[in-house]
JSON list of C-alpha atoms in Angstrom, two decimals:
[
{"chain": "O", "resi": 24, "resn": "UNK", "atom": "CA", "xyz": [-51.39, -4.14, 24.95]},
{"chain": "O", "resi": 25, "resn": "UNK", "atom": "CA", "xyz": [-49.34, -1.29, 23.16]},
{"chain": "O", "resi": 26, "resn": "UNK", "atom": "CA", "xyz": [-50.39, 0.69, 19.29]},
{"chain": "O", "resi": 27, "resn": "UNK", "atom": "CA", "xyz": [-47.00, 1.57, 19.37]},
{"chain": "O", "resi": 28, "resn": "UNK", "atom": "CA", "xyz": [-43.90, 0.10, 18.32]},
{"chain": "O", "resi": 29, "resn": "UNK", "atom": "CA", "xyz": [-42.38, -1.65, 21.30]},
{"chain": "O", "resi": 30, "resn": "UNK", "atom": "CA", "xyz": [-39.18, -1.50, 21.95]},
{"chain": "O", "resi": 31, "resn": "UNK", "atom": "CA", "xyz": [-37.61, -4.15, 24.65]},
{"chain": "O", "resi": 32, "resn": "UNK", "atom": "CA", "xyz": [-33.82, -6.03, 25.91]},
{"chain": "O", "resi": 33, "resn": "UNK", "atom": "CA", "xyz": [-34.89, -8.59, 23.19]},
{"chain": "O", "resi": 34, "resn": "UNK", "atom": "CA", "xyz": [-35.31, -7.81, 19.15]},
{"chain": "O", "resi": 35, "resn": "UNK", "atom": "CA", "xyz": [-39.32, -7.42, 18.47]},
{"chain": "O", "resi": 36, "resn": "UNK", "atom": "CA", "xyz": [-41.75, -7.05, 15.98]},
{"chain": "O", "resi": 37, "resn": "UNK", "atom": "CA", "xyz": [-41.31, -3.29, 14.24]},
{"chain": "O", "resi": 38, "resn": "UNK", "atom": "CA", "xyz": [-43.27, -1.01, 12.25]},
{"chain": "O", "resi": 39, "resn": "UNK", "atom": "CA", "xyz": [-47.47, -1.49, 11.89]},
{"chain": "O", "resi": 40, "resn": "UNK", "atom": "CA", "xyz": [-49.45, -4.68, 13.08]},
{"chain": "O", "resi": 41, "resn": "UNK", "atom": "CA", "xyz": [-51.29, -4.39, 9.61]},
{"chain": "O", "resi": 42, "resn": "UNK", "atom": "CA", "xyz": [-48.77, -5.55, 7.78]},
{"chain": "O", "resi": 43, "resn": "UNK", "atom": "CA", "xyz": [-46.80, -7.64, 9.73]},
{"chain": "O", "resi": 44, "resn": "UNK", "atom": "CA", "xyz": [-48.67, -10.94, 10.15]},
{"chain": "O", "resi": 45, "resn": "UNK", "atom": "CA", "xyz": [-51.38, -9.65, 12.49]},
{"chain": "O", "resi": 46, "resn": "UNK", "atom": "CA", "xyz": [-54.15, -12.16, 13.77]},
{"chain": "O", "resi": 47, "resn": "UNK", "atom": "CA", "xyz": [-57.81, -10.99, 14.67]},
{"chain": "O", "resi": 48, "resn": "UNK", "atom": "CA", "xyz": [-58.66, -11.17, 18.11]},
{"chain": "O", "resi": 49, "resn": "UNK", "atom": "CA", "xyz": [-62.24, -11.83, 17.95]},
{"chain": "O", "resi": 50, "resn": "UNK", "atom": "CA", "xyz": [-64.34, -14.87, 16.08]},
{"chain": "O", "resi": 51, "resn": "UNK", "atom": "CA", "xyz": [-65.56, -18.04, 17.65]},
{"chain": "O", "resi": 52, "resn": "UNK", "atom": "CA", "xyz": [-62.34, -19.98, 18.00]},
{"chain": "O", "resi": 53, "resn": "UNK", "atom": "CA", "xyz": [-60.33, -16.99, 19.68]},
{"chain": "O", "resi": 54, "resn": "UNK", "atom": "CA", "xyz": [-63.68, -16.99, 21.85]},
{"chain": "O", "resi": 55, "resn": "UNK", "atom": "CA", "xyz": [-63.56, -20.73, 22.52]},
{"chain": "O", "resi": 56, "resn": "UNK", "atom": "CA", "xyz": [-59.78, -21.69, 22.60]},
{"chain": "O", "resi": 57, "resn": "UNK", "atom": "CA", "xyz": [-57.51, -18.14, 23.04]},
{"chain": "O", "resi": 58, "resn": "UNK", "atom": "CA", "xyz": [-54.81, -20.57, 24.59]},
{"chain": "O", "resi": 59, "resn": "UNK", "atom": "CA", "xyz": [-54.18, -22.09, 21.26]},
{"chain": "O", "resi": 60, "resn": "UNK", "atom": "CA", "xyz": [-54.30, -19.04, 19.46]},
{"chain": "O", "resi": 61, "resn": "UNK", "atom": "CA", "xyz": [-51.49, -17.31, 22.46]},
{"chain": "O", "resi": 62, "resn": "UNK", "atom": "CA", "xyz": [-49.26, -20.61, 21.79]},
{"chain": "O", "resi": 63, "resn": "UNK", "atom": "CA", "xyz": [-49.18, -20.35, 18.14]},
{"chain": "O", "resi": 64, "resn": "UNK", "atom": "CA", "xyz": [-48.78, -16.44, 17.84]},
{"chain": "O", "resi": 65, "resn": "UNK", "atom": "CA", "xyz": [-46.23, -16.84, 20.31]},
{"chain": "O", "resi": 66, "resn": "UNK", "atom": "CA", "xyz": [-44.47, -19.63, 18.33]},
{"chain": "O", "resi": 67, "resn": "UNK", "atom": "CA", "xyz": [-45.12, -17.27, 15.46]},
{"chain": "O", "resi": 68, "resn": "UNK", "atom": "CA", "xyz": [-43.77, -14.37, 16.49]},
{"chain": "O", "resi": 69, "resn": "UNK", "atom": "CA", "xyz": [-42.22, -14.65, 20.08]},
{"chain": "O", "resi": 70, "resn": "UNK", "atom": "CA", "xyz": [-42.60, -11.99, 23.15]},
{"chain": "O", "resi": 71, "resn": "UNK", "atom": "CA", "xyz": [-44.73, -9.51, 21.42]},
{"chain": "O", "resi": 72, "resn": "UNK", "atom": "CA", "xyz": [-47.18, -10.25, 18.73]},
{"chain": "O", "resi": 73, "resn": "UNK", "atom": "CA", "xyz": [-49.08, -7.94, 16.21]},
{"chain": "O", "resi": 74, "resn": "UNK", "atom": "CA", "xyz": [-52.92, -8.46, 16.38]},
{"chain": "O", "resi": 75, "resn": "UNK", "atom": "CA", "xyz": [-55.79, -7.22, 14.92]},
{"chain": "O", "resi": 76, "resn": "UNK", "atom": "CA", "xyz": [-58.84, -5.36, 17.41]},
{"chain": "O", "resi": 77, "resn": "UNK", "atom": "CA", "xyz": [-62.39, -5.69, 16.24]},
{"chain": "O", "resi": 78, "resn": "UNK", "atom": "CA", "xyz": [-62.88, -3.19, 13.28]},
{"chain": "O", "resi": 79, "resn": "UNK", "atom": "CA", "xyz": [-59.43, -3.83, 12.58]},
{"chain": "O", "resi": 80, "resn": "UNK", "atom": "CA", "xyz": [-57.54, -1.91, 14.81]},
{"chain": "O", "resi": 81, "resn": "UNK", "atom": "CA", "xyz": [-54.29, -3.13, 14.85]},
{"chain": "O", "resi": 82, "resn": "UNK", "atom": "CA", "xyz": [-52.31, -3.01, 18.08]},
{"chain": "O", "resi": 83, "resn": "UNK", "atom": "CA", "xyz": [-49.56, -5.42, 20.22]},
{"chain": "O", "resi": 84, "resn": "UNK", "atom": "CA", "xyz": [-50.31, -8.20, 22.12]},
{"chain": "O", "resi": 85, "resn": "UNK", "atom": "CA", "xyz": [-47.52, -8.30, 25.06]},
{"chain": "O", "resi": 86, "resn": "UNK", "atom": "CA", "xyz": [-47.16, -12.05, 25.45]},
{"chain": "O", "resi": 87, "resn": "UNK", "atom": "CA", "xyz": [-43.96, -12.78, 27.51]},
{"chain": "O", "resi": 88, "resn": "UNK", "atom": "CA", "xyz": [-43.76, -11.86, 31.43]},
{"chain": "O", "resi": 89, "resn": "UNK", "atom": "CA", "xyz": [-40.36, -9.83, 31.38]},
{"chain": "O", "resi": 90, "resn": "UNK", "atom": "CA", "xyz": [-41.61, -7.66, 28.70]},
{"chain": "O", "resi": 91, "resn": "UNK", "atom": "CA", "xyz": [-44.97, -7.05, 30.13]},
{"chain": "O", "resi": 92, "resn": "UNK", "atom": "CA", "xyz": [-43.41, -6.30, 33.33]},
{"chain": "O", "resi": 93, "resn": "UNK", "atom": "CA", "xyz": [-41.27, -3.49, 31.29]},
{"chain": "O", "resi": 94, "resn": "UNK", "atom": "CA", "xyz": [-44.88, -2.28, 30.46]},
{"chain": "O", "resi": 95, "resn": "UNK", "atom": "CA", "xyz": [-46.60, -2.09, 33.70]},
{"chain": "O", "resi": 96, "resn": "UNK", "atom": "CA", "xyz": [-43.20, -0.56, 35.07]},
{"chain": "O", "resi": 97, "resn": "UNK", "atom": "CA", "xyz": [-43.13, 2.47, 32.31]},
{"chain": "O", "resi": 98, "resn": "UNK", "atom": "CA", "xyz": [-45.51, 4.38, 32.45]},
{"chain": "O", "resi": 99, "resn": "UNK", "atom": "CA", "xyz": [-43.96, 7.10, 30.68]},
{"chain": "O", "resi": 100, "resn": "UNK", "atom": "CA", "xyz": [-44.10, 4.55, 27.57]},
{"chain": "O", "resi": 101, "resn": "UNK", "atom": "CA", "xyz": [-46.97, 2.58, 28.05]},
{"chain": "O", "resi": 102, "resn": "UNK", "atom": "CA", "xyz": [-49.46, 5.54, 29.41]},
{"chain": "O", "resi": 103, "resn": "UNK", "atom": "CA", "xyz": [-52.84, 4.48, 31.25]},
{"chain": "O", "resi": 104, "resn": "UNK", "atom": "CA", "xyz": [-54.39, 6.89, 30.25]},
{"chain": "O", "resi": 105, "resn": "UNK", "atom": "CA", "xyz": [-56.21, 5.68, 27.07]},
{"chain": "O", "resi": 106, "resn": "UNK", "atom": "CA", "xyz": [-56.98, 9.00, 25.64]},
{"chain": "O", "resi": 107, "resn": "UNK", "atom": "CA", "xyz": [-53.48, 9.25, 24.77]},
{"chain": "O", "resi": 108, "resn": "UNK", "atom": "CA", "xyz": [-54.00, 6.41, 22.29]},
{"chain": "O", "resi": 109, "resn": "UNK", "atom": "CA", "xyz": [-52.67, 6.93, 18.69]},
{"chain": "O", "resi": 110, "resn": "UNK", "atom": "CA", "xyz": [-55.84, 5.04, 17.19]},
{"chain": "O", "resi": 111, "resn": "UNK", "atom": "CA", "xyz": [-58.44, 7.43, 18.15]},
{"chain": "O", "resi": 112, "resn": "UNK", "atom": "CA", "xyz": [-59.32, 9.04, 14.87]},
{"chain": "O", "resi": 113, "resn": "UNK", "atom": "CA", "xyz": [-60.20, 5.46, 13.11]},
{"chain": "O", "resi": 114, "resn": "UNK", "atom": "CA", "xyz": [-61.93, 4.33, 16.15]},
{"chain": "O", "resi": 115, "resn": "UNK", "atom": "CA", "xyz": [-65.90, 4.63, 15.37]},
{"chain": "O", "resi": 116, "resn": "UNK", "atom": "CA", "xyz": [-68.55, 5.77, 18.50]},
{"chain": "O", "resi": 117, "resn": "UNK", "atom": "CA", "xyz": [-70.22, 2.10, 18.41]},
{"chain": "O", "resi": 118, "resn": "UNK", "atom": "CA", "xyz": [-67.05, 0.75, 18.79]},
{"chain": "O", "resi": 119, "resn": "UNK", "atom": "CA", "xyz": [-67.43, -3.00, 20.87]},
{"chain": "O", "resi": 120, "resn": "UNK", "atom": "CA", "xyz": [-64.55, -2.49, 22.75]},
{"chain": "O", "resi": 121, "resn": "UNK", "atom": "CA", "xyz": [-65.46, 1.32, 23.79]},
{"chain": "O", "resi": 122, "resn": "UNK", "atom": "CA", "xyz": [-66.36, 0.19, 27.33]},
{"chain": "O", "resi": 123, "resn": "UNK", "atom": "CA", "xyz": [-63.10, -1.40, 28.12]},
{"chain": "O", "resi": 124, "resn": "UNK", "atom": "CA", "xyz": [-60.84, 1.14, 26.43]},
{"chain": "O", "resi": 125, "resn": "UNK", "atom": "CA", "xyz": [-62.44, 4.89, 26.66]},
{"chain": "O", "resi": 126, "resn": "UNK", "atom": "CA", "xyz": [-61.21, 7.03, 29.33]},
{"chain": "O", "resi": 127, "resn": "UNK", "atom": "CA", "xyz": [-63.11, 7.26, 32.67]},
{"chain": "O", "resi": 128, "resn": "UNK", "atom": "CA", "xyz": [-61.69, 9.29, 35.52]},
{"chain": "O", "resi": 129, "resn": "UNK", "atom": "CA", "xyz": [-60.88, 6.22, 37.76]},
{"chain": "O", "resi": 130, "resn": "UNK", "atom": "CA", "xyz": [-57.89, 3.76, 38.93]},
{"chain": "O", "resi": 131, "resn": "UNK", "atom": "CA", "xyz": [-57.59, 2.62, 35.99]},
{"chain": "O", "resi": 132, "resn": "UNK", "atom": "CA", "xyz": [-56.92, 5.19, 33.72]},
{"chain": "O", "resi": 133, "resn": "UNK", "atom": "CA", "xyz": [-55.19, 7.86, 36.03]},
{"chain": "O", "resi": 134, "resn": "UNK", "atom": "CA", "xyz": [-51.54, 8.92, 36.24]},
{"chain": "O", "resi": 135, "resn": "UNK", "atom": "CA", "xyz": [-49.36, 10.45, 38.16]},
{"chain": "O", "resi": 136, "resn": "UNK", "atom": "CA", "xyz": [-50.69, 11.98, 41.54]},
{"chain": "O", "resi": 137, "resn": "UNK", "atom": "CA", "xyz": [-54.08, 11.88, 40.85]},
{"chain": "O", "resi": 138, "resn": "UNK", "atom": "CA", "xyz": [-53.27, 7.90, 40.40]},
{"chain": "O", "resi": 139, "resn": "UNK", "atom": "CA", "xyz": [-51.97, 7.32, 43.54]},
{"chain": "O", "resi": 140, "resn": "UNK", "atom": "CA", "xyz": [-54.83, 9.77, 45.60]},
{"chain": "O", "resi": 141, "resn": "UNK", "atom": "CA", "xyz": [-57.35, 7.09, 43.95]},
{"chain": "O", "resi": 142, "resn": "UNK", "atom": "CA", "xyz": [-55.28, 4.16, 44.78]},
{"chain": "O", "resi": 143, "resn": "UNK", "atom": "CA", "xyz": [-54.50, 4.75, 48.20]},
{"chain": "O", "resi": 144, "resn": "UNK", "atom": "CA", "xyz": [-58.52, 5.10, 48.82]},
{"chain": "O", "resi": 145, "resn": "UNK", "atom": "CA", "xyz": [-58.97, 1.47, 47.89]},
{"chain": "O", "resi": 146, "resn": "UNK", "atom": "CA", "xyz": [-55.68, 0.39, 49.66]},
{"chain": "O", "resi": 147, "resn": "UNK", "atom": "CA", "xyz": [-57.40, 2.53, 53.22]},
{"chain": "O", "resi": 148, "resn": "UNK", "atom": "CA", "xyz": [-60.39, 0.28, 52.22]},
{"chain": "O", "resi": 149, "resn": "UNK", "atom": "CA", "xyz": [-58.00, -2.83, 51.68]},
{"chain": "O", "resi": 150, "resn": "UNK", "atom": "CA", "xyz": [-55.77, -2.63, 55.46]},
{"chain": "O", "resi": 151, "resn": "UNK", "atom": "CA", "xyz": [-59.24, -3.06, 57.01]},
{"chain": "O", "resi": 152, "resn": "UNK", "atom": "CA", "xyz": [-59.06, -6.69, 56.10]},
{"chain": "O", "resi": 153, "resn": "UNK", "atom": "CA", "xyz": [-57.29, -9.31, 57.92]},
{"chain": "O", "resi": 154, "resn": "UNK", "atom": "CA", "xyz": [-54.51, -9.53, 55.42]},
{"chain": "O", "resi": 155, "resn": "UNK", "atom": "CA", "xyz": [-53.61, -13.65, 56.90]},
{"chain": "O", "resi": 156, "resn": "UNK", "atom": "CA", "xyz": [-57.28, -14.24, 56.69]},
{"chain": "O", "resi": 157, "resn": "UNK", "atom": "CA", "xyz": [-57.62, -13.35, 52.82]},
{"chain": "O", "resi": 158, "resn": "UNK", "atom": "CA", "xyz": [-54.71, -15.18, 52.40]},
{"chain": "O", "resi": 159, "resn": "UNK", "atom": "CA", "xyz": [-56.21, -18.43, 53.73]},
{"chain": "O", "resi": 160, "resn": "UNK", "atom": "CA", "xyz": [-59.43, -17.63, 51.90]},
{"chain": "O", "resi": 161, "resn": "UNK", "atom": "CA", "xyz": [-57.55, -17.32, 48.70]},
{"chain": "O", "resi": 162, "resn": "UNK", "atom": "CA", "xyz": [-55.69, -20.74, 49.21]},
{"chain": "O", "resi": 163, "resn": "UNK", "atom": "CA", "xyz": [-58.90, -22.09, 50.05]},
{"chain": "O", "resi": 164, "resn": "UNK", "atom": "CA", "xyz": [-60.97, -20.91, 46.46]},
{"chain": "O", "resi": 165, "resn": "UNK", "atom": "CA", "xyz": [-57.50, -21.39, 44.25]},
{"chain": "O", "resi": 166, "resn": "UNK", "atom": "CA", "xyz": [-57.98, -25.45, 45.98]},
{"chain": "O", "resi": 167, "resn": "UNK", "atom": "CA", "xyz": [-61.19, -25.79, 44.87]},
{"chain": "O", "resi": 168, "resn": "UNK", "atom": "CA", "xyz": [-60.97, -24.27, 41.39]},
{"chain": "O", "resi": 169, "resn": "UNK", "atom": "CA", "xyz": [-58.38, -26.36, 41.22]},
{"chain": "O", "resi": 170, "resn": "UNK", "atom": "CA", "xyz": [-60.05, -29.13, 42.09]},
{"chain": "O", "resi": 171, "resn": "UNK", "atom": "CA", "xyz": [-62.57, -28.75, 39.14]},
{"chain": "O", "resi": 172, "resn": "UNK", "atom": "CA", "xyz": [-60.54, -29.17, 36.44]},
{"chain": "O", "resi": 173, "resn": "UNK", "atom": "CA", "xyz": [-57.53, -31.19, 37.90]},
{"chain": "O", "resi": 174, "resn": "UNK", "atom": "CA", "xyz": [-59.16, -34.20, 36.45]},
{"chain": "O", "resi": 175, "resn": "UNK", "atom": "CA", "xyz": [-59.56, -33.15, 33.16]},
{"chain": "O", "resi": 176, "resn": "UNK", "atom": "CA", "xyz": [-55.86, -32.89, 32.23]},
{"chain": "O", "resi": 177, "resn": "UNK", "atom": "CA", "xyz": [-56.12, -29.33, 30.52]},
{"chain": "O", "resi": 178, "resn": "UNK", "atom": "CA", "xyz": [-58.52, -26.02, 31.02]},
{"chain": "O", "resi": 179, "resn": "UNK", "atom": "CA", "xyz": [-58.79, -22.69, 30.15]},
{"chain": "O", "resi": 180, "resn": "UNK", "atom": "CA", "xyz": [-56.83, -20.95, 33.18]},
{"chain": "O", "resi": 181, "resn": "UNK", "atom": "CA", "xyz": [-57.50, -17.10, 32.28]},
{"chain": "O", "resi": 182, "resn": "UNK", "atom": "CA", "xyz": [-61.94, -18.43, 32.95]},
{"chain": "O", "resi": 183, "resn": "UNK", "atom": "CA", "xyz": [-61.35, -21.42, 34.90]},
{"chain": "O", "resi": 184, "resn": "UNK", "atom": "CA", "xyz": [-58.90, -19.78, 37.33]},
{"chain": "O", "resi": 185, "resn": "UNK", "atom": "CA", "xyz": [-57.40, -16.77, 37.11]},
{"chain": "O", "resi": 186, "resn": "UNK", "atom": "CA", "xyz": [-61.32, -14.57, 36.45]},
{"chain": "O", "resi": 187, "resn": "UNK", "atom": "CA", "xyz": [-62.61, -16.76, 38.76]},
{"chain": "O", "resi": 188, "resn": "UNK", "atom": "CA", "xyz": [-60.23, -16.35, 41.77]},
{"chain": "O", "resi": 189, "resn": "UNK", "atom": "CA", "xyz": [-60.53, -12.81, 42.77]},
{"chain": "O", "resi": 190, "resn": "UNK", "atom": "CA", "xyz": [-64.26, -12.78, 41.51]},
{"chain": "O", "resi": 191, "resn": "UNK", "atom": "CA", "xyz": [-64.76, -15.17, 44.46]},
{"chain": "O", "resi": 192, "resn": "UNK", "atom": "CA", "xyz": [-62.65, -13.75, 47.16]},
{"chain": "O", "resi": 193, "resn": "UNK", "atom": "CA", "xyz": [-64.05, -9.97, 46.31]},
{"chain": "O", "resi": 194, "resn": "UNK", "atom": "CA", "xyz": [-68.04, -11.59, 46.84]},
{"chain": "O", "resi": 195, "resn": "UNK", "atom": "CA", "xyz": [-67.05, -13.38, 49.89]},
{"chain": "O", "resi": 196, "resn": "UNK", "atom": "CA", "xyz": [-65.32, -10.41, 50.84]},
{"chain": "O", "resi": 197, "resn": "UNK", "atom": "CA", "xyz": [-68.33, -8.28, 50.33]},
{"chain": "O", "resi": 198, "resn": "UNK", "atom": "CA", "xyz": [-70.27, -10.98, 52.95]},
{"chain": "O", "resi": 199, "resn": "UNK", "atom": "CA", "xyz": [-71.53, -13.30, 50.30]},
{"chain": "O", "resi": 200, "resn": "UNK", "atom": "CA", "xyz": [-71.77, -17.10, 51.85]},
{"chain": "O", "resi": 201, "resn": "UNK", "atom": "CA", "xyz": [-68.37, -19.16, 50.99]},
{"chain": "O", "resi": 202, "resn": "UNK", "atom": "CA", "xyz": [-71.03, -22.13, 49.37]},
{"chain": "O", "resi": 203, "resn": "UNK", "atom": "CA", "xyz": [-74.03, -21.35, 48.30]},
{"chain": "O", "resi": 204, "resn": "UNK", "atom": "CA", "xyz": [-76.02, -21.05, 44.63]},
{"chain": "O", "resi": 205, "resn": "UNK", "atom": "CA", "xyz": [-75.98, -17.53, 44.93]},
{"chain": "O", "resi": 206, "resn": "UNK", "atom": "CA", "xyz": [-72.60, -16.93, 45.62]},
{"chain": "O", "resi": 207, "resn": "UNK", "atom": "CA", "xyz": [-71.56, -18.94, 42.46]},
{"chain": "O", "resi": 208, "resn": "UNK", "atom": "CA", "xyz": [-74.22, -17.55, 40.60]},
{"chain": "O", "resi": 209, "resn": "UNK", "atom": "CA", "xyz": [-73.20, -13.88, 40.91]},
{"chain": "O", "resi": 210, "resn": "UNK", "atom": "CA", "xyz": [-69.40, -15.06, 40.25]},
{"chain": "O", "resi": 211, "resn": "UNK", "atom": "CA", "xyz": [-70.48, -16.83, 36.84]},
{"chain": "O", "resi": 212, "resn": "UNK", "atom": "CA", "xyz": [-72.55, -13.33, 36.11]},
{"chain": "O", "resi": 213, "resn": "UNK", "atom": "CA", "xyz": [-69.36, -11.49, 36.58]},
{"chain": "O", "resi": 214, "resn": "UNK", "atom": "CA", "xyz": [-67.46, -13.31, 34.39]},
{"chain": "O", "resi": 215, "resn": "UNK", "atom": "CA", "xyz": [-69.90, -13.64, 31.59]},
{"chain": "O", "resi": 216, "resn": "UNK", "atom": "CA", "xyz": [-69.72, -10.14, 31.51]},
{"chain": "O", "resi": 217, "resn": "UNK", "atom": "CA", "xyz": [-66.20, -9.53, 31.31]},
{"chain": "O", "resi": 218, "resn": "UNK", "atom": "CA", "xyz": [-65.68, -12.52, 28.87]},
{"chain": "O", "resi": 219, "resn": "UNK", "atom": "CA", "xyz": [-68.93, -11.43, 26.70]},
{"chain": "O", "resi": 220, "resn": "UNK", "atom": "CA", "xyz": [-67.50, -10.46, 22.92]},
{"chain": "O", "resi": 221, "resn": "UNK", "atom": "CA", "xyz": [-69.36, -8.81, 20.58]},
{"chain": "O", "resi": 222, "resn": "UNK", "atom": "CA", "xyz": [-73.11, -9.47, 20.07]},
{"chain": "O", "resi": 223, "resn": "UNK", "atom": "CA", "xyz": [-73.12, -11.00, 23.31]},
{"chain": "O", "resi": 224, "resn": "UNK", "atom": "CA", "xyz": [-76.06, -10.52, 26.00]},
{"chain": "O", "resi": 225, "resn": "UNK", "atom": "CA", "xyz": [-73.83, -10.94, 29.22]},
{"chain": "O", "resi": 226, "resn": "UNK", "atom": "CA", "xyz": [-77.71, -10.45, 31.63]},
{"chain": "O", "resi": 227, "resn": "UNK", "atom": "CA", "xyz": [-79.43, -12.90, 28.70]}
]
C-alpha cells in the first residue's frame, strides 16, 4: 500500500484517494467478506485502487501482482521505512492502525545495509533447517487446509490459507506437535490477532 501517487507500465489512478472514488477499509462487511470488496474495487478501478484507512486516511491499495511486484522491487519509491510516510501530521497518537504502521527498528521497516545485517540473522537462523524437510511439511499443512474448505466450493483464502500456512509451519517449526489442540489453538490465537480490527479483543 502506497500514499503516493503511483506511477506504473499501465495508466492508474492519479491525484488524492479522497476524491477519487475511495472505499473505507474497515466496517463489518470489509471484516466479513474483503474478497468481494477486492473484486469490485478492482472491477472499479483496475490494478491500483484508492481506499480510505480508519480515520480516513486515504492511501492505495496495490491490487494486481505485476504492479505490486514493481513495489516490493523499488524501494527507492515505495520506502519501508514508514516514518517516511506523507500522512504523518493527520495521523492521531490512538491511531488503530499505529501498531502495524509506526516505525520499529526491525526487518520490517529497515533499509539499505542495516536491512540486509537484520535479514541475514534470520536467514543464519533459517539454513539450520532442513530446507526438503520444510518443504514436505509445507505440502503437507497447504493439503490439509485445503482439505477443509475444498468441499465448500468457495473460502476466504487470505484466513483460510494463506495466514494459516506459515502460522502452522513456524509453530511446528518451533517444536509444537503436527496434531494436537494446542497446536491449532495457538495458530487460531495468532491469527485472531493479526485479523483483529478495531475494538477487537484478539486474547478475549
Amino acid at each position: 500500500m502506497s500514499t503516493s501517487s503511483p506511477s506504473f507500465g499501465s495508466p492508474a489512478p492519479s491525484g488524492c484517494p479522497m476524491g477519487s472514488g475511495a472505499v473505507r477499509l474497515s466496517g463489518a462487511s470489509y471484516q466479513q467478506t474483503p474478497t468481494e470488496l477486492y473484486r469490485s474495487l478492482r472491477r472499479e478501478h483496475g490494478a491500483v485502487a484508492p481506499v480510505l484507512l480508519d480515520s480516513d486516511v486515504p492511501a492505495w491499495l496495490v491490487l494486481g501482482y505485476a504492479e505490486l511486484s514493481y513495489v516490493l522491487t523499488h524501494d527507492e519509491l515505495f520506502a519501508r521505512d514508514s516514518r517516511r510516510w506523507n500522512q504523518w501530521e493527520t495521523i492521531p497518537p490512538d491511531w488503530p492502525l499505529m501498531p502495524f504502521v509506526g516505525y520499529q527498528p526491525s526487518v520490517l521497516f529497515t533499509e539499505g545495509d542495516e536491512h540486509r545485517r537484520r535479514a541475514g540473522v534470520i536467514t543464519e537462523a533459517l539454513e539450520g533447517i532442513d530446507q526438503f524437510e520444510l518443504a514436505r511439511d509445507c505440502r503437507r499443512i497447504a493439503d490439509g487446509l485445503i482439505a477443509d474448505f475444498a468441499g465448500s466450493g468457495r473460502t476466504e483464502l487470505m484466513s483460510s490459507y494463506v495466514h494459516a500456512l506459515p502460522m502452522r509451519a513456524v509453530v511446528e517449526m518451533c517444536g509444537m506437535p503436527v496434531s494436537g489442540s494446542d497446536t491449532q489453538q495457538l495458530v487460531d490465537d495468532l491469527r485472531i490477532s493479526l485479523d483483529a480490527g478495531e475494538g477487537d479483543d484478539p486474547v478475549a
